CSV table of N, CA and C in Angstrom, one decimal:
chain,number,residue,atom,x,y,z
L,1,ALA,N,-135.4,-108.0,-62.3
L,1,ALA,CA,-134.1,-108.1,-61.9
L,1,ALA,C,-133.9,-109.4,-61.1
L,2,SER,N,-132.7,-110.0,-61.3
L,2,SER,CA,-132.4,-111.3,-60.7
L,2,SER,C,-132.4,-111.3,-59.2
L,3,CYS,N,-132.1,-110.1,-58.6
L,3,CYS,CA,-132.1,-110.0,-57.1
L,3,CYS,C,-133.6,-110.1,-56.6
L,4,GLN,N,-134.6,-109.9,-57.4
L,4,GLN,CA,-135.9,-110.0,-57.0
L,4,GLN,C,-136.3,-111.5,-56.9
L,5,CYS,N,-135.5,-112.4,-57.5
L,5,CYS,CA,-135.8,-113.8,-57.5
L,5,CYS,C,-135.0,-114.6,-56.4
L,6,LYS,N,-134.1,-113.9,-55.8
L,6,LYS,CA,-133.3,-114.6,-54.7
L,6,LYS,C,-134.1,-114.6,-53.4
L,7,MET,N,-134.6,-115.8,-53.1
L,7,MET,CA,-135.3,-115.9,-51.8
L,7,MET,C,-135.3,-117.4,-51.4
L,8,ASP,N,-135.6,-117.6,-50.1
L,8,ASP,CA,-135.6,-119.0,-49.6
L,8,ASP,C,-136.7,-119.7,-50.3
L,9,PRO,N,-136.5,-121.0,-50.7
L,9,PRO,CA,-137.5,-121.7,-51.5
L,9,PRO,C,-138.9,-121.8,-50.7
L,10,SER,N,-138.8,-121.7,-49.4
L,10,SER,CA,-140.1,-121.8,-48.6
L,10,SER,C,-140.9,-120.5,-48.7
L,11,GLU,N,-140.3,-119.4,-49.2
L,11,GLU,CA,-141.0,-118.1,-49.3
L,11,GLU,C,-141.6,-118.0,-50.7
L,12,ARG,N,-141.4,-118.9,-51.6
L,12,ARG,CA,-142.0,-118.8,-52.9
L,12,ARG,C,-143.5,-118.9,-52.9
L,13,ARG,N,-144.1,-117.9,-53.7
L,13,ARG,CA,-145.5,-117.9,-54.0
L,13,ARG,C,-145.7,-118.3,-55.4
L,14,ASN,N,-146.5,-119.4,-55.6
L,14,ASN,CA,-146.8,-119.9,-56.9
L,14,ASN,C,-147.2,-118.9,-57.9
L,15,CYS,N,-146.7,-118.9,-59.2
L,15,CYS,CA,-147.0,-117.9,-60.2
L,15,CYS,C,-147.3,-118.6,-61.5
L,16,GLY,N,-147.4,-120.0,-61.5
L,16,GLY,CA,-147.6,-120.7,-62.8
L,16,GLY,C,-148.5,-121.8,-62.6
L,17,TYR,N,-148.3,-122.8,-63.4
L,17,TYR,CA,-149.2,-124.0,-63.4
L,17,TYR,C,-148.2,-125.2,-63.5
L,18,PRO,N,-148.6,-126.4,-63.1
L,18,PRO,CA,-147.7,-127.6,-63.2
L,18,PRO,C,-147.2,-127.8,-64.6
L,19,GLY,N,-145.9,-127.9,-64.8
L,19,GLY,CA,-145.3,-128.1,-66.1
L,19,GLY,C,-145.0,-126.9,-66.9
L,20,ILE,N,-145.2,-125.7,-66.3
L,20,ILE,CA,-144.9,-124.4,-67.0
L,20,ILE,C,-143.4,-124.4,-67.4
L,21,SER,N,-143.1,-123.9,-68.6
L,21,SER,CA,-141.7,-123.7,-69.0
L,21,SER,C,-141.1,-122.5,-68.4
L,22,ALA,N,-139.8,-122.4,-68.4
L,22,ALA,CA,-139.1,-121.2,-67.9
L,22,ALA,C,-139.4,-120.0,-68.8
L,23,VAL,N,-139.6,-120.2,-70.1
L,23,VAL,CA,-139.9,-119.1,-71.0
L,23,VAL,C,-141.3,-118.6,-70.7
L,24,GLU,N,-142.3,-119.5,-70.6
L,24,GLU,CA,-143.7,-119.0,-70.3
L,24,GLU,C,-143.7,-118.3,-68.9
L,25,CYS,N,-143.0,-118.9,-67.9
L,25,CYS,CA,-142.9,-118.3,-66.6
L,25,CYS,C,-142.4,-116.8,-66.7
L,26,GLY,N,-141.3,-116.7,-67.4
L,26,GLY,CA,-140.7,-115.4,-67.6
L,26,GLY,C,-141.6,-114.4,-68.3
L,27,LYS,N,-142.4,-114.9,-69.3
L,27,LYS,CA,-143.3,-114.0,-70.0
L,27,LYS,C,-144.4,-113.5,-69.1
L,28,ALA,N,-144.7,-114.3,-68.0
L,28,ALA,CA,-145.7,-113.9,-67.1
L,28,ALA,C,-145.1,-112.9,-66.0
L,29,GLY,N,-143.8,-112.6,-66.2
L,29,GLY,CA,-143.2,-111.7,-65.2
L,29,GLY,C,-142.8,-112.3,-63.9
L,30,CYS,N,-142.6,-113.7,-64.0
L,30,CYS,CA,-142.3,-114.4,-62.8
L,30,CYS,C,-140.9,-115.0,-62.8
L,31,CYS,N,-140.4,-115.5,-61.7
L,31,CYS,CA,-139.1,-116.1,-61.6
L,31,CYS,C,-139.2,-117.6,-61.8
L,32,PHE,N,-138.2,-118.2,-62.3
L,32,PHE,CA,-138.2,-119.7,-62.6
L,32,PHE,C,-136.9,-120.3,-62.0
L,33,ASN,N,-137.0,-121.3,-61.2
L,33,ASN,CA,-135.9,-122.1,-60.6
L,33,ASN,C,-136.4,-123.4,-60.3
L,34,ASN,N,-135.9,-124.5,-61.0
L,34,ASN,CA,-136.3,-125.8,-60.8
L,34,ASN,C,-135.3,-126.7,-60.0
L,35,SER,N,-134.5,-126.0,-59.2
L,35,SER,CA,-133.4,-126.8,-58.5
L,35,SER,C,-133.9,-127.4,-57.2
L,36,VAL,N,-135.1,-127.0,-56.7
L,36,VAL,CA,-135.6,-127.5,-55.4
L,36,VAL,C,-136.9,-128.2,-55.7
L,37,ALA,N,-137.0,-129.5,-55.3
L,37,ALA,CA,-138.3,-130.2,-55.5
L,37,ALA,C,-139.2,-129.9,-54.3
L,38,GLY,N,-140.5,-129.9,-54.6
L,38,GLY,CA,-141.5,-129.8,-53.6
L,38,GLY,C,-141.9,-128.3,-53.3
L,39,VAL,N,-141.4,-127.4,-54.1
L,39,VAL,CA,-141.8,-126.0,-54.0
L,39,VAL,C,-142.1,-125.4,-55.4
L,40,PRO,N,-142.8,-124.3,-55.5
L,40,PRO,CA,-143.1,-123.8,-56.8
L,40,PRO,C,-141.8,-123.5,-57.6
L,41,TRP,N,-141.8,-123.9,-58.8
L,41,TRP,CA,-140.6,-123.6,-59.7
L,41,TRP,C,-140.8,-122.2,-60.4
L,42,CYS,N,-142.0,-121.9,-60.6
L,42,CYS,CA,-142.4,-120.6,-61.2
L,42,CYS,C,-143.1,-119.8,-60.1
L,43,PHE,N,-142.4,-118.7,-59.7
L,43,PHE,CA,-142.9,-118.0,-58.5
L,43,PHE,C,-142.8,-116.5,-58.6
L,44,ALA,N,-143.6,-115.8,-57.8
L,44,ALA,CA,-143.7,-114.4,-57.9
L,44,ALA,C,-142.4,-113.7,-57.4
L,45,PRO,N,-141.9,-112.7,-58.1
L,45,PRO,CA,-140.7,-112.0,-57.6
L,45,PRO,C,-141.0,-111.2,-56.4
L,46,LYS,N,-139.9,-110.9,-55.6
L,46,LYS,CA,-140.1,-109.9,-54.5
L,46,LYS,C,-140.4,-108.6,-55.1
L,47,ALA,N,-141.1,-107.8,-54.3
L,47,ALA,CA,-141.5,-106.4,-54.7
L,47,ALA,C,-140.2,-105.6,-54.8
L,48,LYS,N,-140.3,-104.7,-55.8
L,48,LYS,CA,-139.1,-103.8,-56.0
L,48,LYS,C,-139.1,-102.8,-54.8
L,49,LYS,N,-137.9,-102.5,-54.4
L,49,LYS,CA,-137.7,-101.5,-53.4
L,49,LYS,C,-137.6,-100.1,-54.1
L,50,VAL,N,-138.5,-99.2,-53.7
L,50,VAL,CA,-138.4,-97.8,-54.2
L,50,VAL,C,-138.3,-96.8,-53.1
L,51,ARG,N,-137.8,-95.7,-53.4
L,51,ARG,CA,-137.7,-94.6,-52.5
L,51,ARG,C,-138.1,-93.3,-53.2
L,52,LYS,N,-138.6,-92.4,-52.4
L,52,LYS,CA,-139.0,-91.1,-53.0
L,52,LYS,C,-137.8,-90.1,-52.9
L,53,VAL,N,-137.5,-89.5,-54.0
L,53,VAL,CA,-136.4,-88.5,-54.0
L,53,VAL,C,-136.9,-87.2,-54.7
L,54,CYS,N,-136.4,-86.1,-54.3
L,54,CYS,CA,-136.7,-84.8,-54.9
L,54,CYS,C,-135.9,-84.7,-56.2
L,55,PRO,N,-136.5,-84.5,-57.4
L,55,PRO,CA,-135.7,-84.4,-58.6
L,55,PRO,C,-134.7,-83.3,-58.5
L,56,TYR,N,-133.5,-83.6,-59.0
L,56,TYR,CA,-132.4,-82.7,-59.0
L,56,TYR,C,-132.5,-81.6,-60.1
L,57,ILE,N,-133.0,-82.0,-61.3
L,57,ILE,CA,-133.0,-81.2,-62.4
L,57,ILE,C,-134.3,-80.3,-62.3
L,58,PRO,N,-134.1,-79.0,-62.3
L,58,PRO,CA,-135.3,-78.1,-62.1
L,58,PRO,C,-136.4,-78.3,-63.1
L,59,HIS,N,-136.0,-78.5,-64.4
L,59,HIS,CA,-137.0,-78.6,-65.4
L,59,HIS,C,-137.7,-79.9,-65.4
L,60,ALA,N,-137.3,-80.9,-64.6
L,60,ALA,CA,-138.0,-82.2,-64.4
L,60,ALA,C,-139.1,-82.1,-63.3
L,61,ARG,N,-139.2,-80.9,-62.7
L,61,ARG,CA,-140.2,-80.8,-61.6
L,61,ARG,C,-141.6,-80.7,-62.2
L,62,ILE,N,-142.5,-81.4,-61.4
L,62,ILE,CA,-144.0,-81.4,-61.7
L,62,ILE,C,-144.6,-80.7,-60.6
L,63,ASN,N,-145.3,-79.6,-60.9
L,63,ASN,CA,-145.9,-78.7,-59.9
L,63,ASN,C,-146.9,-79.4,-59.0
L,64,CYS,N,-146.7,-79.1,-57.7
L,64,CYS,CA,-147.5,-79.7,-56.6
L,64,CYS,C,-148.2,-78.6,-55.8
L,65,GLY,N,-147.9,-77.4,-56.1
L,65,GLY,CA,-148.5,-76.3,-55.3
L,65,GLY,C,-149.2,-75.2,-56.1
L,66,PHE,N,-149.0,-74.0,-55.7
L,66,PHE,CA,-149.6,-72.8,-56.4
L,66,PHE,C,-148.7,-71.7,-56.1
L,67,PRO,N,-148.8,-70.6,-56.9
L,67,PRO,CA,-147.9,-69.4,-56.8
L,67,PRO,C,-148.0,-68.9,-55.3
L,68,GLY,N,-146.8,-68.7,-54.7
L,68,GLY,CA,-146.8,-68.2,-53.4
L,68,GLY,C,-146.9,-69.2,-52.2
L,69,ILE,N,-147.0,-70.5,-52.6
L,69,ILE,CA,-147.1,-71.5,-51.5
L,69,ILE,C,-145.8,-71.4,-50.6
L,70,THR,N,-146.0,-71.6,-49.3
L,70,THR,CA,-144.9,-71.6,-48.4
L,70,THR,C,-144.3,-73.0,-48.3
L,71,ALA,N,-143.1,-73.1,-47.8
L,71,ALA,CA,-142.4,-74.4,-47.7
L,71,ALA,C,-143.2,-75.3,-46.8
L,72,LYS,N,-143.7,-74.7,-45.7
L,72,LYS,CA,-144.5,-75.5,-44.8
L,72,LYS,C,-145.8,-76.1,-45.4
L,73,GLU,N,-146.5,-75.3,-46.2
L,73,GLU,CA,-147.7,-75.7,-46.9
L,73,GLU,C,-147.4,-76.8,-47.9
L,74,CYS,N,-146.3,-76.6,-48.6
L,74,CYS,CA,-145.8,-77.6,-49.6
L,74,CYS,C,-145.5,-78.9,-48.9
L,75,GLU,N,-144.7,-78.9,-47.9
L,75,GLU,CA,-144.3,-80.1,-47.2
L,75,GLU,C,-145.5,-80.8,-46.6
L,76,ARG,N,-146.5,-80.0,-46.1
L,76,ARG,CA,-147.7,-80.6,-45.6
L,76,ARG,C,-148.4,-81.5,-46.6
L,77,LYS,N,-148.3,-81.1,-47.9
L,77,LYS,CA,-148.9,-81.8,-49.0
L,77,LYS,C,-148.0,-83.0,-49.4
L,78,GLY,N,-146.8,-83.2,-48.7
L,78,GLY,CA,-146.0,-84.3,-49.0
L,78,GLY,C,-145.1,-84.1,-50.2
L,79,CYS,N,-144.8,-82.8,-50.5
L,79,CYS,CA,-144.0,-82.5,-51.7
L,79,CYS,C,-142.7,-81.9,-51.4
L,80,CYS,N,-141.8,-81.8,-52.4
L,80,CYS,CA,-140.5,-81.2,-52.2
L,80,CYS,C,-140.6,-79.6,-52.4
L,81,PHE,N,-139.8,-78.9,-51.7
L,81,PHE,CA,-139.8,-77.4,-51.8
L,81,PHE,C,-138.3,-76.9,-52.0
L,82,ARG,N,-138.1,-76.2,-53.1
L,82,ARG,CA,-136.8,-75.5,-53.3
L,82,ARG,C,-137.2,-74.2,-53.9
L,83,ALA,N,-136.8,-73.1,-53.2
L,83,ALA,CA,-137.2,-71.7,-53.7
L,83,ALA,C,-136.2,-71.2,-54.7
L,84,TYR,N,-135.9,-72.0,-55.7
L,84,TYR,CA,-135.0,-71.6,-56.7
L,84,TYR,C,-135.0,-72.6,-57.8
L,85,PRO,N,-134.6,-72.4,-59.0
L,85,PRO,CA,-134.4,-71.1,-59.7
L,85,PRO,C,-135.8,-70.5,-60.1
L,86,ALA,N,-135.8,-69.3,-60.6
L,86,ALA,CA,-137.0,-68.7,-61.1
L,86,ALA,C,-137.5,-69.5,-62.4
L,87,GLY,N,-138.8,-69.4,-62.6
L,87,GLY,CA,-139.3,-70.0,-63.8
L,87,GLY,C,-139.7,-71.5,-63.8
L,88,VAL,N,-139.5,-72.1,-62.6
L,88,VAL,CA,-139.9,-73.5,-62.5
L,88,VAL,C,-140.7,-73.6,-61.2
L,89,PRO,N,-141.5,-74.7,-61.0
L,89,PRO,CA,-142.2,-74.8,-59.7
L,89,PRO,C,-141.2,-75.0,-58.5
L,90,TRP,N,-141.6,-74.3,-57.5
L,90,TRP,CA,-140.8,-74.4,-56.2
L,90,TRP,C,-141.3,-75.5,-55.3
L,91,CYS,N,-142.6,-75.8,-55.5
L,91,CYS,CA,-143.2,-76.9,-54.8
L,91,CYS,C,-143.5,-78.0,-55.8
L,92,PHE,N,-142.9,-79.2,-55.7
L,92,PHE,CA,-143.0,-80.2,-56.7
L,92,PHE,C,-143.0,-81.6,-56.2
L,93,TYR,N,-143.6,-82.5,-57.0
L,93,TYR,CA,-143.7,-83.9,-56.6
L,93,TYR,C,-142.3,-84.6,-56.5
L,94,HIS,N,-142.3,-85.7,-55.7
L,94,HIS,CA,-141.1,-86.6,-55.7
L,94,HIS,C,-141.1,-87.4,-56.9
L,95,HIS,N,-140.0,-88.0,-57.2
L,95,HIS,CA,-139.8,-89.1,-58.2
L,95,HIS,C,-139.6,-90.4,-57.4
L,96,MET,N,-140.1,-91.5,-58.0
L,96,MET,CA,-139.9,-92.8,-57.3
L,96,MET,C,-138.6,-93.4,-58.0
L,97,VAL,N,-137.7,-93.8,-57.2
L,97,VAL,CA,-136.4,-94.4,-57.8
L,97,VAL,C,-136.3,-95.8,-57.2
L,98,GLU,N,-136.0,-96.8,-58.1
L,98,GLU,CA,-135.7,-98.2,-57.7
L,98,GLU,C,-134.4,-98.3,-57.0
L,99,GLU,N,-134.3,-99.0,-55.9
L,99,GLU,CA,-133.0,-99.2,-55.2
L,99,GLU,C,-132.4,-100.5,-55.7
């Protein structure tokens, strides 16, 4: 994403070699901007921001517990707990979502 490439030129971490083209830089998963001299033109993107969310769709749940697990036991494992509907895990893993 282009927002991952927006940073102060002084923050750039080199991701290429002298004379690398914008195409080769992009193929390496890096950002390219040759508008500032004296800093890397091919540079590492910022890390993606992710957050954990409990999946809304019951059938997307991936089991994190065992039959009869309590909400407290489930949350202690770092998982989501919803005691409904029947037929799906009530203790389940988070999904990671990009911000």
